[in-house]
Tab-separated table of C-alpha atoms and ligand atoms in Angstrom:
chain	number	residue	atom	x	y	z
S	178	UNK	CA	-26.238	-8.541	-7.282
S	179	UNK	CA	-28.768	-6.080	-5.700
S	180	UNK	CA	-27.705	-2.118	-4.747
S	181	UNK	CA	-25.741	-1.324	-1.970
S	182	UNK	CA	-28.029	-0.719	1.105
S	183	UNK	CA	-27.370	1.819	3.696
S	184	UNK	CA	-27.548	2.145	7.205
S	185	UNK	CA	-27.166	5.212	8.737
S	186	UNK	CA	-24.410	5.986	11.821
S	187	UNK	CA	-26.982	6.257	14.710
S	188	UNK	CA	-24.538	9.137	16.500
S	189	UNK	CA	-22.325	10.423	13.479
S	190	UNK	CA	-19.261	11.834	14.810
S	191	UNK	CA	-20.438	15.996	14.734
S	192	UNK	CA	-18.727	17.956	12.436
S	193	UNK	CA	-16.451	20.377	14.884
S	194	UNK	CA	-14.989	16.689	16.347
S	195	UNK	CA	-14.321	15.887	12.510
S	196	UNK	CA	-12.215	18.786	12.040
S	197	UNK	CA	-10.807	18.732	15.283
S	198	UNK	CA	-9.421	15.145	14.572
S	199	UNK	CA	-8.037	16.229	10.847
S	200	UNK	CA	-5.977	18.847	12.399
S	201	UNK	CA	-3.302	16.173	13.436
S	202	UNK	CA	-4.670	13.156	11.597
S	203	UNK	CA	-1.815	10.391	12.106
S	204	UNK	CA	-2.126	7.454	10.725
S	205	UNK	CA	-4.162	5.097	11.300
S	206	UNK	CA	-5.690	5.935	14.260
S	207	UNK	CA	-8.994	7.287	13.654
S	208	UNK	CA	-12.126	5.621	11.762
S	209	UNK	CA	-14.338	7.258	9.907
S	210	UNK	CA	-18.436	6.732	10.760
S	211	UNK	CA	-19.188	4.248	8.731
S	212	UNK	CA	-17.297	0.601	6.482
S	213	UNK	CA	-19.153	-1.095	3.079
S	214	UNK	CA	-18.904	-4.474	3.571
S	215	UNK	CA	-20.323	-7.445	1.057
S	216	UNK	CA	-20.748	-10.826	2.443
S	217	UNK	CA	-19.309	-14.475	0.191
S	218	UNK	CA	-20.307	-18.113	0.772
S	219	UNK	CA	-19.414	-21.007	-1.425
S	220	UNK	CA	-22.965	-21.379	-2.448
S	221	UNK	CA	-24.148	-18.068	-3.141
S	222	UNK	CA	-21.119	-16.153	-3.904
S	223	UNK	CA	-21.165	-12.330	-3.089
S	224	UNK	CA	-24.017	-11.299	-1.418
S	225	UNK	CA	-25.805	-8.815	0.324
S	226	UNK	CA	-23.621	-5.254	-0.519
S	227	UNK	CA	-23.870	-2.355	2.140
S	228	UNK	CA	-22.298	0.444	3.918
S	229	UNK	CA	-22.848	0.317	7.648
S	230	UNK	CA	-22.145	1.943	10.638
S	231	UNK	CA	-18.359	1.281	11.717
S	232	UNK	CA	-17.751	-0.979	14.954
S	233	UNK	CA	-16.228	-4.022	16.336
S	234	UNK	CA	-17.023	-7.087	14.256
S	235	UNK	CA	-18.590	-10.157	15.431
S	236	UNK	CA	-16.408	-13.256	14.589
S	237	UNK	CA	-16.482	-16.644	16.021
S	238	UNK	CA	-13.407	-17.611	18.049
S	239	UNK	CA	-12.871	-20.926	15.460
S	240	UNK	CA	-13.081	-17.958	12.098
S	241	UNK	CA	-10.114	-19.425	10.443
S	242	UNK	CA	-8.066	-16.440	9.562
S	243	UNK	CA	-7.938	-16.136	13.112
S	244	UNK	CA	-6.243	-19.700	12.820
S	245	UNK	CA	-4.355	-20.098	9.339
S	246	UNK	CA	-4.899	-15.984	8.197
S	247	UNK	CA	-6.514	-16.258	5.087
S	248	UNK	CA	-6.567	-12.985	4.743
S	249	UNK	CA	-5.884	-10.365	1.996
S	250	UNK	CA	-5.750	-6.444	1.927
S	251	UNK	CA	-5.214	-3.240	-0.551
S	252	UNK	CA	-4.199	0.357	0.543
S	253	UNK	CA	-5.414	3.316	-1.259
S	254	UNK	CA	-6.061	6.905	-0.873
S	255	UNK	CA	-9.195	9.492	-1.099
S	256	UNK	CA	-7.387	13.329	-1.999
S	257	UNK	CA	-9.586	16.305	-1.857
S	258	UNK	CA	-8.719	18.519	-4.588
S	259	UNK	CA	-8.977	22.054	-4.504
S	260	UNK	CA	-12.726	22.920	-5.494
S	261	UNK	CA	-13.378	20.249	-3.015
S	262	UNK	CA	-14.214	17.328	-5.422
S	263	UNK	CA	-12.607	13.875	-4.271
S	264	UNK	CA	-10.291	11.419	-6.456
S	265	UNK	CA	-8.905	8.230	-5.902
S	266	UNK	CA	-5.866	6.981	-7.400
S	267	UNK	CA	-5.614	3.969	-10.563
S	268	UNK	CA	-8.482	2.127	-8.433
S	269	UNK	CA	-8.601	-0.758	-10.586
S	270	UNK	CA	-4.962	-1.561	-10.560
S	271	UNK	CA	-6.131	-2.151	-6.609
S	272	UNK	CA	-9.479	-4.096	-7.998
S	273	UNK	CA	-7.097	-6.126	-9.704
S	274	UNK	CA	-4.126	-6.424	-7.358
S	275	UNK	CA	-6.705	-7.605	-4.663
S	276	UNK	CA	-8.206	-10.484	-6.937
S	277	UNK	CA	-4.312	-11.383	-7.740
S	278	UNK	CA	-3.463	-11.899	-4.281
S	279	UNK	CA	-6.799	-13.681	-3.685
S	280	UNK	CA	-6.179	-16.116	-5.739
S	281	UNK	CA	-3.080	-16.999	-4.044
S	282	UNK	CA	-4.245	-17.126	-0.984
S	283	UNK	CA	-7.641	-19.201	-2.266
S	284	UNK	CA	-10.304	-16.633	-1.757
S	285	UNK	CA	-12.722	-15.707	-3.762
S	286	UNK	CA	-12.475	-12.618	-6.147
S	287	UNK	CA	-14.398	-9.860	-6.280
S	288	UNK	CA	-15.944	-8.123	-9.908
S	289	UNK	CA	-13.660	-4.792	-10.331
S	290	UNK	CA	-16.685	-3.062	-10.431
S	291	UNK	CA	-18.174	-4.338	-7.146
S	292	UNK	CA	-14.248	-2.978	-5.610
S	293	UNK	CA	-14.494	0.064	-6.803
S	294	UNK	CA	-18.664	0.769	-5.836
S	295	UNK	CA	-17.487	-0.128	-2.392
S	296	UNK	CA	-15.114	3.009	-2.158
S	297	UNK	CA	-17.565	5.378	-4.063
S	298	UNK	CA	-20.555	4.319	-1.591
S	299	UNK	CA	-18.287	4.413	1.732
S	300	UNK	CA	-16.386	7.676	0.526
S	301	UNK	CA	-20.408	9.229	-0.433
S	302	UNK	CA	-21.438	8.987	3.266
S	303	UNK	CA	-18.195	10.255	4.668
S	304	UNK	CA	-16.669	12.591	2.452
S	305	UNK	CA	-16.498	14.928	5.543
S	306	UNK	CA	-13.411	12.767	6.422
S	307	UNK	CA	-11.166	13.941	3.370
S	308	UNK	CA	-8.680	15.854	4.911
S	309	UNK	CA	-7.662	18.816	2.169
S	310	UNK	CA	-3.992	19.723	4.014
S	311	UNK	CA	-0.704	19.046	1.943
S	312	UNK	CA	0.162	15.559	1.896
S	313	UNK	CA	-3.022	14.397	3.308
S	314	UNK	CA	-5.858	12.074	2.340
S	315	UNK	CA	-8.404	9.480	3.483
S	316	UNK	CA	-6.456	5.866	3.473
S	317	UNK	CA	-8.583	3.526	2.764
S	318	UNK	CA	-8.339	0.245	3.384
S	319	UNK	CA	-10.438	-2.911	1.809
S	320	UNK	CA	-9.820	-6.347	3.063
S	321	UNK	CA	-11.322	-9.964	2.452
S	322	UNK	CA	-10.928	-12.711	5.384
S	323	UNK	CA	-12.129	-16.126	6.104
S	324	UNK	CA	-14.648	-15.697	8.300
S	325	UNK	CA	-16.046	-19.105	8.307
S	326	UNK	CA	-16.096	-21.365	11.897
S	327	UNK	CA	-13.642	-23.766	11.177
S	328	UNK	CA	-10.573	-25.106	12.059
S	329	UNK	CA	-10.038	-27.705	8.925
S	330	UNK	CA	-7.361	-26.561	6.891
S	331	UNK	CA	-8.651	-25.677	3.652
S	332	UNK	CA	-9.976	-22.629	1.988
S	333	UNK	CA	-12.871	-21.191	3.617
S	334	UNK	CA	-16.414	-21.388	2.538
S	335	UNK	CA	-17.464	-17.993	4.202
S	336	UNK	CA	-15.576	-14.954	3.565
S	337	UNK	CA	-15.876	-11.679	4.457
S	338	UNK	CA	-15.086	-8.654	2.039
S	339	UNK	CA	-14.591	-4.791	4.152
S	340	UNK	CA	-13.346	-1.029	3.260
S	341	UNK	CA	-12.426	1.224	6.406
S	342	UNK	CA	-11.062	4.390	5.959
S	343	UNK	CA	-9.068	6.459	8.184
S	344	UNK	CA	-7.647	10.069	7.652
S	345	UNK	CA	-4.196	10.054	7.307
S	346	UNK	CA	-1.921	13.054	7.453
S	347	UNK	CA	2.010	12.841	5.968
S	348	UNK	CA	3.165	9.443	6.847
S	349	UNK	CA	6.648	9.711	8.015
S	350	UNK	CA	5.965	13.533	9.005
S	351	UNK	CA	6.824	16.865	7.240
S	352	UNK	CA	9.245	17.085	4.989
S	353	UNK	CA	11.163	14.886	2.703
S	354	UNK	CA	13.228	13.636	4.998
S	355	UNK	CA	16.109	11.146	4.173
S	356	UNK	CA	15.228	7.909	6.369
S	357	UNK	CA	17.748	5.109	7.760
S	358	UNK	CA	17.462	1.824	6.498
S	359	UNK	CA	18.244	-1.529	8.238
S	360	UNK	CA	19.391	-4.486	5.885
S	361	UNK	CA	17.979	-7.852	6.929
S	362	UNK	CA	20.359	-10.426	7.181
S	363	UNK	CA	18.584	-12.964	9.608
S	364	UNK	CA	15.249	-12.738	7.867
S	365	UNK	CA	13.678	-12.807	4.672
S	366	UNK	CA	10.140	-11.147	3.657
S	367	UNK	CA	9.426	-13.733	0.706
S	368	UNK	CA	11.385	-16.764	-0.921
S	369	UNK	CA	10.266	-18.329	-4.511
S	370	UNK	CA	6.501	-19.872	-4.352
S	371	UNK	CA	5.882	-18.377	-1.782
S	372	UNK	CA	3.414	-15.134	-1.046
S	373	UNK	CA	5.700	-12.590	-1.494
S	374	UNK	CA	3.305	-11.283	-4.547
S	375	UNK	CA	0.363	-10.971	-2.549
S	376	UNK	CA	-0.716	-8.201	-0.194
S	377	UNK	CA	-1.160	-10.384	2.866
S	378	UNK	CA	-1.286	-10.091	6.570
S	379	UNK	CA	0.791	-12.637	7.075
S	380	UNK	CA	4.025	-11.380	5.067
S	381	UNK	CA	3.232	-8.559	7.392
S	382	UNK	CA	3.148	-10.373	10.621
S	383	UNK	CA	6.288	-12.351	9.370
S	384	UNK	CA	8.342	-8.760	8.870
S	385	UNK	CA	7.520	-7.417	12.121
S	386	UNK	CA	10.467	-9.270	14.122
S	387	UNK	CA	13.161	-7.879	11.767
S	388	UNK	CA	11.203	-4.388	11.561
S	389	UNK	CA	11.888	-4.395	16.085
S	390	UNK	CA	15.607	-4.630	15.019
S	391	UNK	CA	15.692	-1.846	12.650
S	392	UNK	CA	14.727	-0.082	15.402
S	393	UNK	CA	16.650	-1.031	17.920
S	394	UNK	CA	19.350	-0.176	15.403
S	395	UNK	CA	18.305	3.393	14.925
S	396	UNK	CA	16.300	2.395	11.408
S	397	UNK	CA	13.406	3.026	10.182
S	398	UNK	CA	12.331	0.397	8.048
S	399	UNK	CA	13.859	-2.555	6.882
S	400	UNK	CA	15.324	-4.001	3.266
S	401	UNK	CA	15.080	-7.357	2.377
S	402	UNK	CA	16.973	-9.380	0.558
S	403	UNK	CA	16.446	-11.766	-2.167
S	404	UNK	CA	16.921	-15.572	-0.387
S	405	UNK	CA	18.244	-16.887	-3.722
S	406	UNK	CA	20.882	-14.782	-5.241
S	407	UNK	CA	24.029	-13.250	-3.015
S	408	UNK	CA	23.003	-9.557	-1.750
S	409	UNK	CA	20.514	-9.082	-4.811
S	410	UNK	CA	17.862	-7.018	-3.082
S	411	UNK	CA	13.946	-6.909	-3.331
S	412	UNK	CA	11.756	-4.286	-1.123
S	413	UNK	CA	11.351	-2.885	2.318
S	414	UNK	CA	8.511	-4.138	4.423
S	415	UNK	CA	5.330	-2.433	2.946
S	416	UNK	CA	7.596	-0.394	-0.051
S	417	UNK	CA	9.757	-0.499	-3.651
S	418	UNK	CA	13.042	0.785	-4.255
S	419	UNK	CA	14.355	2.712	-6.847
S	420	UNK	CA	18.083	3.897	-7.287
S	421	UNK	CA	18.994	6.814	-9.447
S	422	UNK	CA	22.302	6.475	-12.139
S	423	UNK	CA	23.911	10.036	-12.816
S	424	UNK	CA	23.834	8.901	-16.927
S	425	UNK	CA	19.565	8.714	-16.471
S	426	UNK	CA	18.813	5.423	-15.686
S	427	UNK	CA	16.251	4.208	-12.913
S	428	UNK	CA	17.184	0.977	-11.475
S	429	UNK	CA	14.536	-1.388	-9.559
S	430	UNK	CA	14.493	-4.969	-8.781
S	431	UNK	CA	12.331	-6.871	-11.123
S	432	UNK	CA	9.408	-8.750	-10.425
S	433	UNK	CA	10.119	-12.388	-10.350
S	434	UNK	CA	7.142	-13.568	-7.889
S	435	UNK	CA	8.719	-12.568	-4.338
S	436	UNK	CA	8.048	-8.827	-4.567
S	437	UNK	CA	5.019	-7.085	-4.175
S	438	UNK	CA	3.995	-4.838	-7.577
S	439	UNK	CA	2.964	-1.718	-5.965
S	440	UNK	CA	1.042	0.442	-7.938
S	441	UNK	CA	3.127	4.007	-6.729
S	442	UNK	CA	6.142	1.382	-8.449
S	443	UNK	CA	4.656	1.411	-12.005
S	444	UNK	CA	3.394	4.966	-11.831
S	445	UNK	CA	6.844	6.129	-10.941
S	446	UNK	CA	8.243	3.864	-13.687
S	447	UNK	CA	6.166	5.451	-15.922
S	448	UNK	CA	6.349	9.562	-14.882
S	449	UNK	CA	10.244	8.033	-15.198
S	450	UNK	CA	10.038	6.922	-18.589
S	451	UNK	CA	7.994	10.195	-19.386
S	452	UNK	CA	10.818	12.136	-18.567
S	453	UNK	CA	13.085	9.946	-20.521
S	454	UNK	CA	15.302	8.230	-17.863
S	455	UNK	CA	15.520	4.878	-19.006
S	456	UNK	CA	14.224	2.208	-16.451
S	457	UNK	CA	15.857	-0.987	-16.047
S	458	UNK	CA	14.136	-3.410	-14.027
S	459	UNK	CA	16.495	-6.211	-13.046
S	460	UNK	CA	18.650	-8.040	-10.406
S	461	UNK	CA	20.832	-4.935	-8.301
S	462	UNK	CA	22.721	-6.230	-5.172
S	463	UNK	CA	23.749	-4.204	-2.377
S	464	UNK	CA	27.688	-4.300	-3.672
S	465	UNK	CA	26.251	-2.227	-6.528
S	466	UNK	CA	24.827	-0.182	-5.039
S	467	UNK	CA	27.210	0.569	-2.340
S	468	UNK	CA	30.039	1.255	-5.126
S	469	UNK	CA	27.667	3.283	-7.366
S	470	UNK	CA	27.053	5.486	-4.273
S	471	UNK	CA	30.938	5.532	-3.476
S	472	UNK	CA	32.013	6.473	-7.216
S	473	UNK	CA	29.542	8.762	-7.666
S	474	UNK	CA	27.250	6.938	-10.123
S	475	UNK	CA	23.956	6.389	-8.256
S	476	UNK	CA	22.946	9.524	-7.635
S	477	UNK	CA	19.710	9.078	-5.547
S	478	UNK	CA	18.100	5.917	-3.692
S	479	UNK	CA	14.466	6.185	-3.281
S	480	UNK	CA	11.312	4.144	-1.787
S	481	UNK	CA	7.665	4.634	-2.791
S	482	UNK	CA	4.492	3.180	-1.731
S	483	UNK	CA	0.641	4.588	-1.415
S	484	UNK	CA	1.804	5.722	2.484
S	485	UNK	CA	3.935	7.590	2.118
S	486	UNK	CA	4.488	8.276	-1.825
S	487	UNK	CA	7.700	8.425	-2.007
S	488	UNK	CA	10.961	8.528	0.725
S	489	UNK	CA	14.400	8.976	0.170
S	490	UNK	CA	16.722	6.599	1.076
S	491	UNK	CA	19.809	8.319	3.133
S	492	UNK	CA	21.830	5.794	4.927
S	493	UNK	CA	21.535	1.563	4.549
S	494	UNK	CA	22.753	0.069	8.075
S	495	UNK	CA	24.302	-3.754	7.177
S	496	UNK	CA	25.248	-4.670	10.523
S	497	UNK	CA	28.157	-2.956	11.994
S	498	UNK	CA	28.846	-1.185	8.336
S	499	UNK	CA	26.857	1.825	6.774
S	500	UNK	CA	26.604	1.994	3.481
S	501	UNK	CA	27.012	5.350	1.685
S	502	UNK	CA	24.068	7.775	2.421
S	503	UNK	CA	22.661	10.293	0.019
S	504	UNK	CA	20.253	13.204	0.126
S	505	UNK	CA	16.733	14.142	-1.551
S	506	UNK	CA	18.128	14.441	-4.773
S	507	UNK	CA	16.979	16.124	-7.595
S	508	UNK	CA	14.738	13.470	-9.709
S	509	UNK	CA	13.279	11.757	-6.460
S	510	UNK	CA	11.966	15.255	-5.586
S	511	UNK	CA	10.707	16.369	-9.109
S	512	UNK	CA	9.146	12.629	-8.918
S	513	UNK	CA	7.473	12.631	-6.019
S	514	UNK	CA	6.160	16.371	-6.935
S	515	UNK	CA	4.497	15.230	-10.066
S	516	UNK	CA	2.939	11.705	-8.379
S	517	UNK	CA	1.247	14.486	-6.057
S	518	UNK	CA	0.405	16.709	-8.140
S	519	UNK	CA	-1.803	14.158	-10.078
S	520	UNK	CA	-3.176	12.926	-7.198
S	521	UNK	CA	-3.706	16.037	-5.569
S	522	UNK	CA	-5.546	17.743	-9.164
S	523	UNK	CA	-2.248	20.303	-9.394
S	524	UNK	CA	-0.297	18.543	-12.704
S	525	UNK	CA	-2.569	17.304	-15.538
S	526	UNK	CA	-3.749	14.061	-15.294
S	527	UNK	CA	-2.730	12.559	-18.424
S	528	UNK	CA	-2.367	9.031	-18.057
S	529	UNK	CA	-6.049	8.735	-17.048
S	530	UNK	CA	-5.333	7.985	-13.635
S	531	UNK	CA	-7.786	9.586	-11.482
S	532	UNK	CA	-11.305	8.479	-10.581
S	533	UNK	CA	-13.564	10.638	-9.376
S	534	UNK	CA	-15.207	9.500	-5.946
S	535	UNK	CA	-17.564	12.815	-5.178
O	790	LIG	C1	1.469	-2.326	-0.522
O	790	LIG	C2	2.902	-2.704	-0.636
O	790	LIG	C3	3.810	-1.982	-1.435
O	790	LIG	C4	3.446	-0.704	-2.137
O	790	LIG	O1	2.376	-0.818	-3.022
O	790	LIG	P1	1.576	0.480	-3.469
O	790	LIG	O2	0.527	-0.030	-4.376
O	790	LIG	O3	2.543	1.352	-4.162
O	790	LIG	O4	1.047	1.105	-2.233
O	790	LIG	C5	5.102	-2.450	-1.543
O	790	LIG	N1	5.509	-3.557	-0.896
O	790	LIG	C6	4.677	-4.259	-0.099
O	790	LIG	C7	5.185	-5.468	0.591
O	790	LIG	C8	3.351	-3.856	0.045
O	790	LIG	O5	2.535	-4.565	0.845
């Protein structure tokens, strides 16, 4: 594999608009100047590495994921610590996590190496993009599609590897604030064999209907529950839950193949573990939970996930009942401050997590 090339933006964005748009970044919403994209065919493999100028992508009408969405993505962030250097966070748990989920959906993977290049090149030409306010970062987003004209089903032949990045102020706004949670009981996110495991669009797509009522219920996000066992839950749309005991234990559902590992879930479960709760991962239904938080023994209910780090969990809306609410407690905050802290260069980096970008 040759060097990445590089193209330069023909009208970079100027620097005042930069800063202008990083005063209320959003999410989501604004690109930066330029995407690293490598090319994949059956015959030659990965081909052909470069960062580009960003724009609207040429793809024929018949490009199956446009069809059957073979299509697989990771979510990661770019913080700019304080003497202005720039870190990403555990980038080959992504590199890895990306190559897991394209093997289930049968694309090809992509060296760990190559993954993480991709960021450092993209994130070299528009490190002007790292927002430095609290809670803010460049997202960035790499993502492998079929791109190949054809509607046979079977796995494409030409495939398409990109990173975009977008600067991304605090995801659900401000503070820690408790959110509402709506408890899916006409839909599930993922059922055994299926691609629950994977970071795909399509377990996306498939959430969004039950995601509109959450909504329309006052909610928002939605939990899912696991289609096998009675009540025993599994994640929200994009995010893990943890639950907090009052004797030091940290409950989350295990992984048995329908829930996505995040990689905010095992760095919690270890910063946990660090601070000697004991962490149980295992089966936890919603009756459990509901008397826990009635009899005083869970404590705290929490979600995490690279958007938004972490979230409390106040109320759980099951139909016409609510379930117990509780506030930011105690260990979800001194959590979530030390998962920052790394990320942001403020609390020793001692699990080696951190890699450096520019
Ligand atoms: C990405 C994702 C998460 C969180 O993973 P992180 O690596 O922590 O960002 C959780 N659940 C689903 C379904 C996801 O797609």
């Amino acid at each position: 594999m040759t060097a990445f090339s590089y193209t330069e933006h023909p009208s970079p964005t100027a620097l005042e608009q930069i800063a202008e748009i990083l005063k209320d970044p959003g999410f989501g919403t604004n690109f930066t100047d330029h995407t690293a994209v490598i090319d994949w065919t059956l015959q030659d493999g990965w081909t052909n590495p470069r960062v580009e100028p960003y724009g609207p992508i040429s793809l024929d009408p018949a490009a199956s994921v446009l069809h059957y969405a073979q299509e697989v993505f990771e979510g990661m962030k770019a913080y700019r610590h304080a003497d202005g250097s720039i870190y990403t966070f555990r980038p080959e748990a992504n590199a890895a996590r990306m190559n897991t989920s394209a093997r289930r959906l049968a694309l090809p993977e992509l060296d760990e190496q190559l993954f993480i290049e991709s960021l450092e090149q993209l994130v070299a030409v528009d490190k002007a993009w790292v927002p430095s306010g609290d809670g803010e970062a460049l997202y960035l987003r790499p993502f492998m599609f079929a791109s190949e004209a054809f509607l046979g089903v079977r796995p494409a032949h030409e495939v398409s590897y990109r990173v975009i990045a977008s600067p991304a102020g605090n995801y659900f706004g401000g503070e820690l604030k408790p959110v509402r949670i709506w408890v899916s009981r006409d839909y599930v996110r993922a059922a055994p064999g299926g691609t629950g495991a994977a970071k795909t669009g399509g377990n996306y797509a498939g959430s969004l209907v039950a995601q509109q009522q959450a909504a329309d219920n006052g909610c928002q996000q939605v939990l899912f529950l696991d289609p096998l066992h009675e009540n025993a839950i599994e994640e929200l749309g994009g995010m893990n839950v943890f639950l907090v005991t009052n004797d030091g234990r940290l409950l989350t559902p295990e992984l048995t193949g329908t829930i996505l590992e995040g990689i905010t879930r095992s760095s919690v479960i270890q910063l946990a573990k660090d601070r000697g709760l004991k962490v149980e991962e295992r089966r936890i239904t919603l009756d459990e939970w509901d008397r826990g938080v009635s009899d005083g023994t869970i404590t705290e209910v929490f979600a995490c996930g690279t958007a938004a780090v972490i979230t409390p969990i106040g109320e759980l809306v099951d139909g016409d009942k609510s379930i117990a609410s509780t506030g930011t407690g105690e260990v979800t905050q001194a959590i979530r401050d030390e998962l920052l802290g790394i990320q942001t260069g403020t609390v020793e980096d001692r699990h080696g997590w951190l890699h450096k970008l520019g």
